[in-house]
mmCIF file of C-alpha atoms and ligand atoms in Angstrom:
data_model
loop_
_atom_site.group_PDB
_atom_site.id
_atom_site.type_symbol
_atom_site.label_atom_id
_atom_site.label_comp_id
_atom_site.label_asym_id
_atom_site.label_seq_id
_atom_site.Cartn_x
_atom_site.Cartn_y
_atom_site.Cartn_z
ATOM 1 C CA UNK A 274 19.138 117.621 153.864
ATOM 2 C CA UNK A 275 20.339 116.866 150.867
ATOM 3 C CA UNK A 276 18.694 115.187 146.965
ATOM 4 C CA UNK A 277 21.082 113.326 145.109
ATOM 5 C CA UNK A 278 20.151 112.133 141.369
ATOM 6 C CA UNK A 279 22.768 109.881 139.640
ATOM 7 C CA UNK A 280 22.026 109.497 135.852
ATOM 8 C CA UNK A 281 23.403 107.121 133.271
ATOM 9 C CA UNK A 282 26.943 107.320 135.602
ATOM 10 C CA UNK A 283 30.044 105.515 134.085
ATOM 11 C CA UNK A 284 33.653 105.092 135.529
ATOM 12 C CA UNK A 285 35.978 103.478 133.653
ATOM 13 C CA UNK A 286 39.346 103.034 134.742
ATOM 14 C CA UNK A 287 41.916 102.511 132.173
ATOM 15 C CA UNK A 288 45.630 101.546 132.934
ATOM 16 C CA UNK A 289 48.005 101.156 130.294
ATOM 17 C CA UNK A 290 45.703 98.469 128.025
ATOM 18 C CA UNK A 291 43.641 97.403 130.549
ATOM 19 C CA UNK A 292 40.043 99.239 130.959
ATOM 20 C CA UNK A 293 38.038 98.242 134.094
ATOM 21 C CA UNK A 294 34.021 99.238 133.898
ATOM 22 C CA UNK A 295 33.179 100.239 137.086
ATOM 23 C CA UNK A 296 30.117 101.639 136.289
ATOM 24 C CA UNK A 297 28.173 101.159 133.798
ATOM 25 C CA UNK A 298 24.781 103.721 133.365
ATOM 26 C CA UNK A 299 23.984 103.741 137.099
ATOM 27 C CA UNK A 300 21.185 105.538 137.931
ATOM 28 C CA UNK A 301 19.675 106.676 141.761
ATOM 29 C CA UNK A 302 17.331 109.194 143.059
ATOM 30 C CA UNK A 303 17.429 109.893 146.782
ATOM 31 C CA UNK A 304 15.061 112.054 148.069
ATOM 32 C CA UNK A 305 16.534 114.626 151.145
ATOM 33 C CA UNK A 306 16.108 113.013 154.444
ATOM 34 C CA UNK A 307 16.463 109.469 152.952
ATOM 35 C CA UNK A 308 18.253 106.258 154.520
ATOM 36 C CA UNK A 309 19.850 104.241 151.600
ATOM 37 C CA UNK A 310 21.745 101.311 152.280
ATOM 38 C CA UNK A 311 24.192 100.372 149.245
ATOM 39 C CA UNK A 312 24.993 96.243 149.014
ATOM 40 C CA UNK A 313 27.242 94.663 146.403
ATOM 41 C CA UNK A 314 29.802 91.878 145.979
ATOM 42 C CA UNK A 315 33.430 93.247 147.025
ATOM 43 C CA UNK A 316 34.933 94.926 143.445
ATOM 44 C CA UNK A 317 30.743 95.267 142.319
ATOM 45 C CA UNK A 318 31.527 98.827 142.557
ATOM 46 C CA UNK A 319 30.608 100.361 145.578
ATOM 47 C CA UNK A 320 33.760 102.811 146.736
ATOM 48 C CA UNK A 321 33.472 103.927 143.048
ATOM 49 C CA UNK A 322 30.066 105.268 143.462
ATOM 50 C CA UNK A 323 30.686 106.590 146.725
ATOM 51 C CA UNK A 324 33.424 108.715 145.463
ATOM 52 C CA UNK A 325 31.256 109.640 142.667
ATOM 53 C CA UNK A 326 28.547 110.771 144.818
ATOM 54 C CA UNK A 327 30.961 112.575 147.635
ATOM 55 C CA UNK A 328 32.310 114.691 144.688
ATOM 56 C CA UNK A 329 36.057 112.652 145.179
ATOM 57 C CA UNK A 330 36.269 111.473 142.256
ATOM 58 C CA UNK A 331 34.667 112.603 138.833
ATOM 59 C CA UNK A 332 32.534 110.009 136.248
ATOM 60 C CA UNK A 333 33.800 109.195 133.166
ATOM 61 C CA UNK A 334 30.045 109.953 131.906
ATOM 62 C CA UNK A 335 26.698 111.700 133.375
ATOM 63 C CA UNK A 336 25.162 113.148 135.619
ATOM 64 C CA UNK A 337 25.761 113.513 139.435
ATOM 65 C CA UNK A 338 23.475 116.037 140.789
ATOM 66 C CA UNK A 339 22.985 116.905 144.701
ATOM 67 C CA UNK A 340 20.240 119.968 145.612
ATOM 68 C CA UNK A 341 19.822 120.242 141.243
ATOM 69 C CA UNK A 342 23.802 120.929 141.060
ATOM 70 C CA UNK A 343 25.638 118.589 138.828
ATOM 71 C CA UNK A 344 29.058 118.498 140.568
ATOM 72 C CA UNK A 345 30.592 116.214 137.771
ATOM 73 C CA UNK A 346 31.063 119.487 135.797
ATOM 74 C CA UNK A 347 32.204 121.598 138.281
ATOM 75 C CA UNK A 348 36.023 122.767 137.782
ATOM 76 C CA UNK A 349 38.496 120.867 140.818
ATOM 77 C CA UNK A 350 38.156 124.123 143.072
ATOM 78 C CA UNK A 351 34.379 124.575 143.049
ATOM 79 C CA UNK A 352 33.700 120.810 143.561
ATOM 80 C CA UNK A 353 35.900 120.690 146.768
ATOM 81 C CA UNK A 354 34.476 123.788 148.442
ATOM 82 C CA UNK A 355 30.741 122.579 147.649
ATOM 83 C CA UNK A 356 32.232 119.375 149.044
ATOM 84 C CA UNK A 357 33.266 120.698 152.132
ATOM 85 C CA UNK A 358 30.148 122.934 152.488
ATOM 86 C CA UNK A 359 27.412 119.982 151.690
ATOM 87 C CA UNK A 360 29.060 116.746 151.965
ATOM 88 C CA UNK A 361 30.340 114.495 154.726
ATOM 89 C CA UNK A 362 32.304 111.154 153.962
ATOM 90 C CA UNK A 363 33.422 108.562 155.902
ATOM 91 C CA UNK A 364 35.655 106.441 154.057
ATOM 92 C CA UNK A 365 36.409 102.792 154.268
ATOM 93 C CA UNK A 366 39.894 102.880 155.925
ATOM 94 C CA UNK A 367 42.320 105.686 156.969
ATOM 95 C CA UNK A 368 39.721 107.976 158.604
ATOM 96 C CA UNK A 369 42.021 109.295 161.366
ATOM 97 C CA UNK A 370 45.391 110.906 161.812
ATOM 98 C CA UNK A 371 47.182 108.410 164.091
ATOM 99 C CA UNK A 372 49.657 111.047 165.586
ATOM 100 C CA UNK A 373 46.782 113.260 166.758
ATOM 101 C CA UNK A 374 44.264 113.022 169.539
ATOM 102 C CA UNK A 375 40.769 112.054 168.793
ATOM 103 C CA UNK A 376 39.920 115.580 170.102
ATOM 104 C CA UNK A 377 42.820 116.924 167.825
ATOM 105 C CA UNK A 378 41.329 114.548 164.700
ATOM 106 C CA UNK A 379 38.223 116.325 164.866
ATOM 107 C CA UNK A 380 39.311 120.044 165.668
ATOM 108 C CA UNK A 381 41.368 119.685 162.395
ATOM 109 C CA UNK A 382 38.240 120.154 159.245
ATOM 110 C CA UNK A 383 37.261 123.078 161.769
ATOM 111 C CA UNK A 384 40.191 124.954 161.750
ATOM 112 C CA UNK A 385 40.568 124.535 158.515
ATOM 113 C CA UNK A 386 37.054 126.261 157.965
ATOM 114 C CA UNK A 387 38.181 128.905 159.710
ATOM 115 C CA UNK A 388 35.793 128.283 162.711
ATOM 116 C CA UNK A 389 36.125 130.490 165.924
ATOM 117 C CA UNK A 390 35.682 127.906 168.862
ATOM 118 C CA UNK A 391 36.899 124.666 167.363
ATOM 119 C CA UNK A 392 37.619 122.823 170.458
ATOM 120 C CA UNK A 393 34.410 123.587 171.979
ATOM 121 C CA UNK A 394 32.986 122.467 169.016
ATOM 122 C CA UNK A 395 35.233 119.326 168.273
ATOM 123 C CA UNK A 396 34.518 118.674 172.298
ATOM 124 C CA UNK A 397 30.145 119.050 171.031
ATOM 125 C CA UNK A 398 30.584 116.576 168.215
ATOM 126 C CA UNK A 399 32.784 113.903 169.935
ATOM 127 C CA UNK A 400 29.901 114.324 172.956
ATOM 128 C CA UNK A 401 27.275 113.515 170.180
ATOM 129 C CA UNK A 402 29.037 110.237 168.939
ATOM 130 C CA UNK A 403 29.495 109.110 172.520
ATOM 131 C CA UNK A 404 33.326 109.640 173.247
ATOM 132 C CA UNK A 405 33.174 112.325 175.779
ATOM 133 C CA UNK A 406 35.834 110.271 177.856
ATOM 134 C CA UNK A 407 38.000 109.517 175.108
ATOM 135 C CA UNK A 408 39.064 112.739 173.307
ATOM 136 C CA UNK A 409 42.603 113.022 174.570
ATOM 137 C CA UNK A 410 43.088 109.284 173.099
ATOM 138 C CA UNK A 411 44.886 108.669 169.618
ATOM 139 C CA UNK A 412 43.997 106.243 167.209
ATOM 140 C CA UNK A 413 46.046 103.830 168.162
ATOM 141 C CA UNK A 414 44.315 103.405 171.799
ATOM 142 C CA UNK A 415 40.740 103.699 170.708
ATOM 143 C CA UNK A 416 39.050 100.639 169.600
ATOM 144 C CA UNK A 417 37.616 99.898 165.963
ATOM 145 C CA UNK A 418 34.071 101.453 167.137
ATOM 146 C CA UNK A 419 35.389 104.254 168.639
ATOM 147 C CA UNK A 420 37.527 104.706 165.995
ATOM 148 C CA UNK A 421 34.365 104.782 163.425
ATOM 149 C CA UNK A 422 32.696 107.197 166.111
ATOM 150 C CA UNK A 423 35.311 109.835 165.851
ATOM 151 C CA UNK A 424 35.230 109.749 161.991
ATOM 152 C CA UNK A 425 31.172 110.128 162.165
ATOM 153 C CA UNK A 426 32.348 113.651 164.178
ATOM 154 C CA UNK A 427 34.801 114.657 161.551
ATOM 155 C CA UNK A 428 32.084 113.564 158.912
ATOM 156 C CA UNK A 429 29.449 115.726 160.982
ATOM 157 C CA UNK A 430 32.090 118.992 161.369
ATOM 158 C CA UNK A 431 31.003 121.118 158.701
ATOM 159 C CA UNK A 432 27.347 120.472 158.909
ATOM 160 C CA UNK A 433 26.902 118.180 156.009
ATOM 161 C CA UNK A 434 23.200 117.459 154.617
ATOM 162 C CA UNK A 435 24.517 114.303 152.846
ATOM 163 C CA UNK A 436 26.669 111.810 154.617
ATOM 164 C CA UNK A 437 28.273 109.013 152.757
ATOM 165 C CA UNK A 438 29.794 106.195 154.718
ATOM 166 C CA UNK A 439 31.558 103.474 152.849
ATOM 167 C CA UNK A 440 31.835 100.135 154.922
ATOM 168 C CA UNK A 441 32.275 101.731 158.283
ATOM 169 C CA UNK A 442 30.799 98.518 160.224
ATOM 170 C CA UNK A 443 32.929 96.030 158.056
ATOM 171 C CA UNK A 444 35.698 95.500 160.722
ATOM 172 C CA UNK A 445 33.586 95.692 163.856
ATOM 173 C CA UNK A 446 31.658 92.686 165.957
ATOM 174 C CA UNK A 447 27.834 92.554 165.468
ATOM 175 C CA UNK A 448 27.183 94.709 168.737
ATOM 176 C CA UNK A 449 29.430 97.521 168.058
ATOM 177 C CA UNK A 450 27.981 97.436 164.223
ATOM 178 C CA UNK A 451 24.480 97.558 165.425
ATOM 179 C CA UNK A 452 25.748 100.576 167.904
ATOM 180 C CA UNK A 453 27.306 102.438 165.411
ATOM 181 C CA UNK A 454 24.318 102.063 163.111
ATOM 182 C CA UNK A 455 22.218 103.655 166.166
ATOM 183 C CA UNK A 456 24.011 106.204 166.432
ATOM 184 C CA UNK A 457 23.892 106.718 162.470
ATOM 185 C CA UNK A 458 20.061 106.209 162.199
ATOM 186 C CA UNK A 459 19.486 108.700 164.818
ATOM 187 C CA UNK A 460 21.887 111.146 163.230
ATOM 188 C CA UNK A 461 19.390 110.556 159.928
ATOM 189 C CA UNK A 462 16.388 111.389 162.048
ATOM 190 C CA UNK A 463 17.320 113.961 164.394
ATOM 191 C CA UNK A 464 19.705 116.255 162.051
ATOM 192 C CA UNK A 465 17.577 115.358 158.843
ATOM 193 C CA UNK A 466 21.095 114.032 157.362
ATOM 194 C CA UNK A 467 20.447 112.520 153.553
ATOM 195 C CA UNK A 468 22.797 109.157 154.622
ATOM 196 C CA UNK A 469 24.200 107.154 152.416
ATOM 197 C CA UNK A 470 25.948 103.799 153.223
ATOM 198 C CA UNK A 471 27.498 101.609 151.492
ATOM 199 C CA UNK A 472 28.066 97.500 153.437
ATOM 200 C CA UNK A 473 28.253 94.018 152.331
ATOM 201 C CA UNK A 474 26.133 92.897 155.504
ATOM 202 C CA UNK A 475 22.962 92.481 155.385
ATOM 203 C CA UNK A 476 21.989 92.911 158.848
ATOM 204 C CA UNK A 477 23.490 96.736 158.505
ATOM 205 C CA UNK A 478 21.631 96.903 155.202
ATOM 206 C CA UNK A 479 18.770 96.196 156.898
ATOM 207 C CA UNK A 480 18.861 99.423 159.131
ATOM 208 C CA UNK A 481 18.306 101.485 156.389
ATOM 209 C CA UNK A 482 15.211 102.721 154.763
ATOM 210 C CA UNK A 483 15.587 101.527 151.395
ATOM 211 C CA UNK A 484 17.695 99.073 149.525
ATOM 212 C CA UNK A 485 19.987 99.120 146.646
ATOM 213 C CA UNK A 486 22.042 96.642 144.917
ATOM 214 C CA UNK A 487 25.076 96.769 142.863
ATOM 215 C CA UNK A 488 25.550 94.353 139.820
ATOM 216 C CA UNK A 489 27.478 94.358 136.832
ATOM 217 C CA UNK A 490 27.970 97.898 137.064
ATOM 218 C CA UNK A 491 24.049 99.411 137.714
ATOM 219 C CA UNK A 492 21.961 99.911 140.666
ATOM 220 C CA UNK A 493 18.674 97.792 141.122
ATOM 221 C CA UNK A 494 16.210 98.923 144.236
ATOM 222 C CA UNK A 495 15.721 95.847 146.319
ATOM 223 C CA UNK A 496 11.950 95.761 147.303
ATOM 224 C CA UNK A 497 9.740 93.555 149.713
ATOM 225 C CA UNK A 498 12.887 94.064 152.633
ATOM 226 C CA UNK A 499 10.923 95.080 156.250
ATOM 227 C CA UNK A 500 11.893 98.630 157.033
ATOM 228 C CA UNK A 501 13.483 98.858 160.253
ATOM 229 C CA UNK A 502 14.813 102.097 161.523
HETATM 230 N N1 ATP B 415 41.886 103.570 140.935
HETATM 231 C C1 ATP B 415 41.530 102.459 140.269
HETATM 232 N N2 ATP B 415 42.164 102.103 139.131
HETATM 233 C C2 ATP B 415 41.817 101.009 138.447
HETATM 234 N N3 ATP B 415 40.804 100.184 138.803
HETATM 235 C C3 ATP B 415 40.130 100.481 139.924
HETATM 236 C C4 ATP B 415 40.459 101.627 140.718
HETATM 237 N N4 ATP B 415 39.618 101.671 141.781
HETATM 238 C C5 ATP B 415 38.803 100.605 141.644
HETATM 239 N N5 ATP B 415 39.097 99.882 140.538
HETATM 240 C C6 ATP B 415 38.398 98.681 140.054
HETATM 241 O O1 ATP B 415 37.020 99.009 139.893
HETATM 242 C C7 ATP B 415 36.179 97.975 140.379
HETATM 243 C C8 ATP B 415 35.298 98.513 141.487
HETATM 244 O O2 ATP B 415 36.108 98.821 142.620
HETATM 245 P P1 ATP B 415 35.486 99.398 143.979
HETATM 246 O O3 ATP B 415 36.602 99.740 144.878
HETATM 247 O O4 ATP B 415 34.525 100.467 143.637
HETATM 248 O O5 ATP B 415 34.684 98.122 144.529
HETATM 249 P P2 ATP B 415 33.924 97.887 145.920
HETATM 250 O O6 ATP B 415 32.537 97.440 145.592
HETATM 251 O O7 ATP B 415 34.067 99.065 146.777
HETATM 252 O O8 ATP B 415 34.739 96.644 146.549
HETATM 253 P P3 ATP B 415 35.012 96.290 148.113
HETATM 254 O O9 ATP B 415 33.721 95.723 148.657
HETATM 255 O O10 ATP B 415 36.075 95.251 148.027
HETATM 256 O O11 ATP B 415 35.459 97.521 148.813
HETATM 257 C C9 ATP B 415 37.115 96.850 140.792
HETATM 258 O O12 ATP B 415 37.219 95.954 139.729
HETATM 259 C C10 ATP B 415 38.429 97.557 141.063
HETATM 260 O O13 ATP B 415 39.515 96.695 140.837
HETATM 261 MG MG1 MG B 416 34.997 99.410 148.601
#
């Protein structure tokens, strides 16, 4: 369980001449525990922050602090082990290693922590998500849900008390996207996760607890929405 304050954040991407204001003084507090969905036009902004908040990528201004830590000034080295120790992400494509097993996908963050029974383990956390009787698939013969399910269990490997998930319903039928948010929302309640997604469909924003929009580079709360969870 993670808090996450974002204050007066700014990315701006310059190539060559050309300067692109990604963000422009967003600010967010999420309190640990929270459910925040994150909605915005396609190019409003939304990978951007996610990176920002997941410790990927670093603002060109303010303030990113998770548990009071502000990991926009943390050195390369510092910010990717208190990634790895706090921070789950799912990303919005490329998830998966396509020449490995699901089973093999998952074992690999554990291994590289160093962790003593990583197959039982990877074997737990593919159980969780559902795929008990697909771990000895690869990629390329799961479908596009199970395919989100097995990142969830590479998300979940380290024990993460914030999980970020950027569009992970956006190529999946209604059913498997309301499925996948199940299993997400109960992942939020049962394992206190601090989750953080970021979708362009409403219906997904709706599962959340709370509701943020992205415009011209800042974050507005959207209020009056039902809260279904
Ligand atoms: N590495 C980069 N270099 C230059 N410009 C970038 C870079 N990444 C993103 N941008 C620009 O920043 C803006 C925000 O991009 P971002 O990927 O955050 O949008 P998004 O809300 O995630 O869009 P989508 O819904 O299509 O995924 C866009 O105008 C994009 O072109
Ligand atoms: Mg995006």
């Amino acid at each position: 369980m993670e808090s996450l304050l974002l204050q007066d954040v700014y990315k701006i991407y310059k190539e060559g001449d050309i300067e692109t204001v990604a963000l422009r003084g967003a600010n967010l507090v999420v309190q640990p525990g929270e459910f925040v969905a994150i909605t915005g036009r396609s190019g409003a902004g939304k990978s951007t922050l996610l990176n920002i908040m997941g410790g990927l990528a670093v603002p060109s201004a303010g303030k990113v602090l998770i548990n009071g830590l502000d990991i926009a000034k943390m050195g390369e080295s510092e910010r990717s082990l208190f990634r790895r120790q706090n921070i789950g992400v799912i990303f919005q494509t490329d998830n998966l290693i396509p020449f490995l097993t699901a089973l093999e996908n998952v074992m690999l963050p554990l291994q590289f922590a160093g962790r003593r029974h990583c197959t039982e383990e990877a074997r737990n956390l593919l159980s969780e998500v559902g795929l008990q009787n697909r771990i000895h698939h690869k990629p390329g013969m799961l479908s596009g849900g199970e395919r989100q399910r097995v990142a969830i269990a590479i998300a979940l490997a380290n024990h993460p008390g914030l999980l970020l998930a950027d569009e992970l319903t956006g190529e999946l039928d209604t059913a498997t996207a309301e499925q996948v948010m199940t299993l997400l929302a109960g992942l939020n309640s049962q394992r206190n996760l601090t989750l953080i997604i970021v979708t362009h469909n409403k219906v997904v924003a709706n599962r959340a607890n709370r509701q943020v929009h992205i415009m011209d580079g800042q974050l507005t709360e959207i209020t009056n929405q039902i809260a279904r969870n």
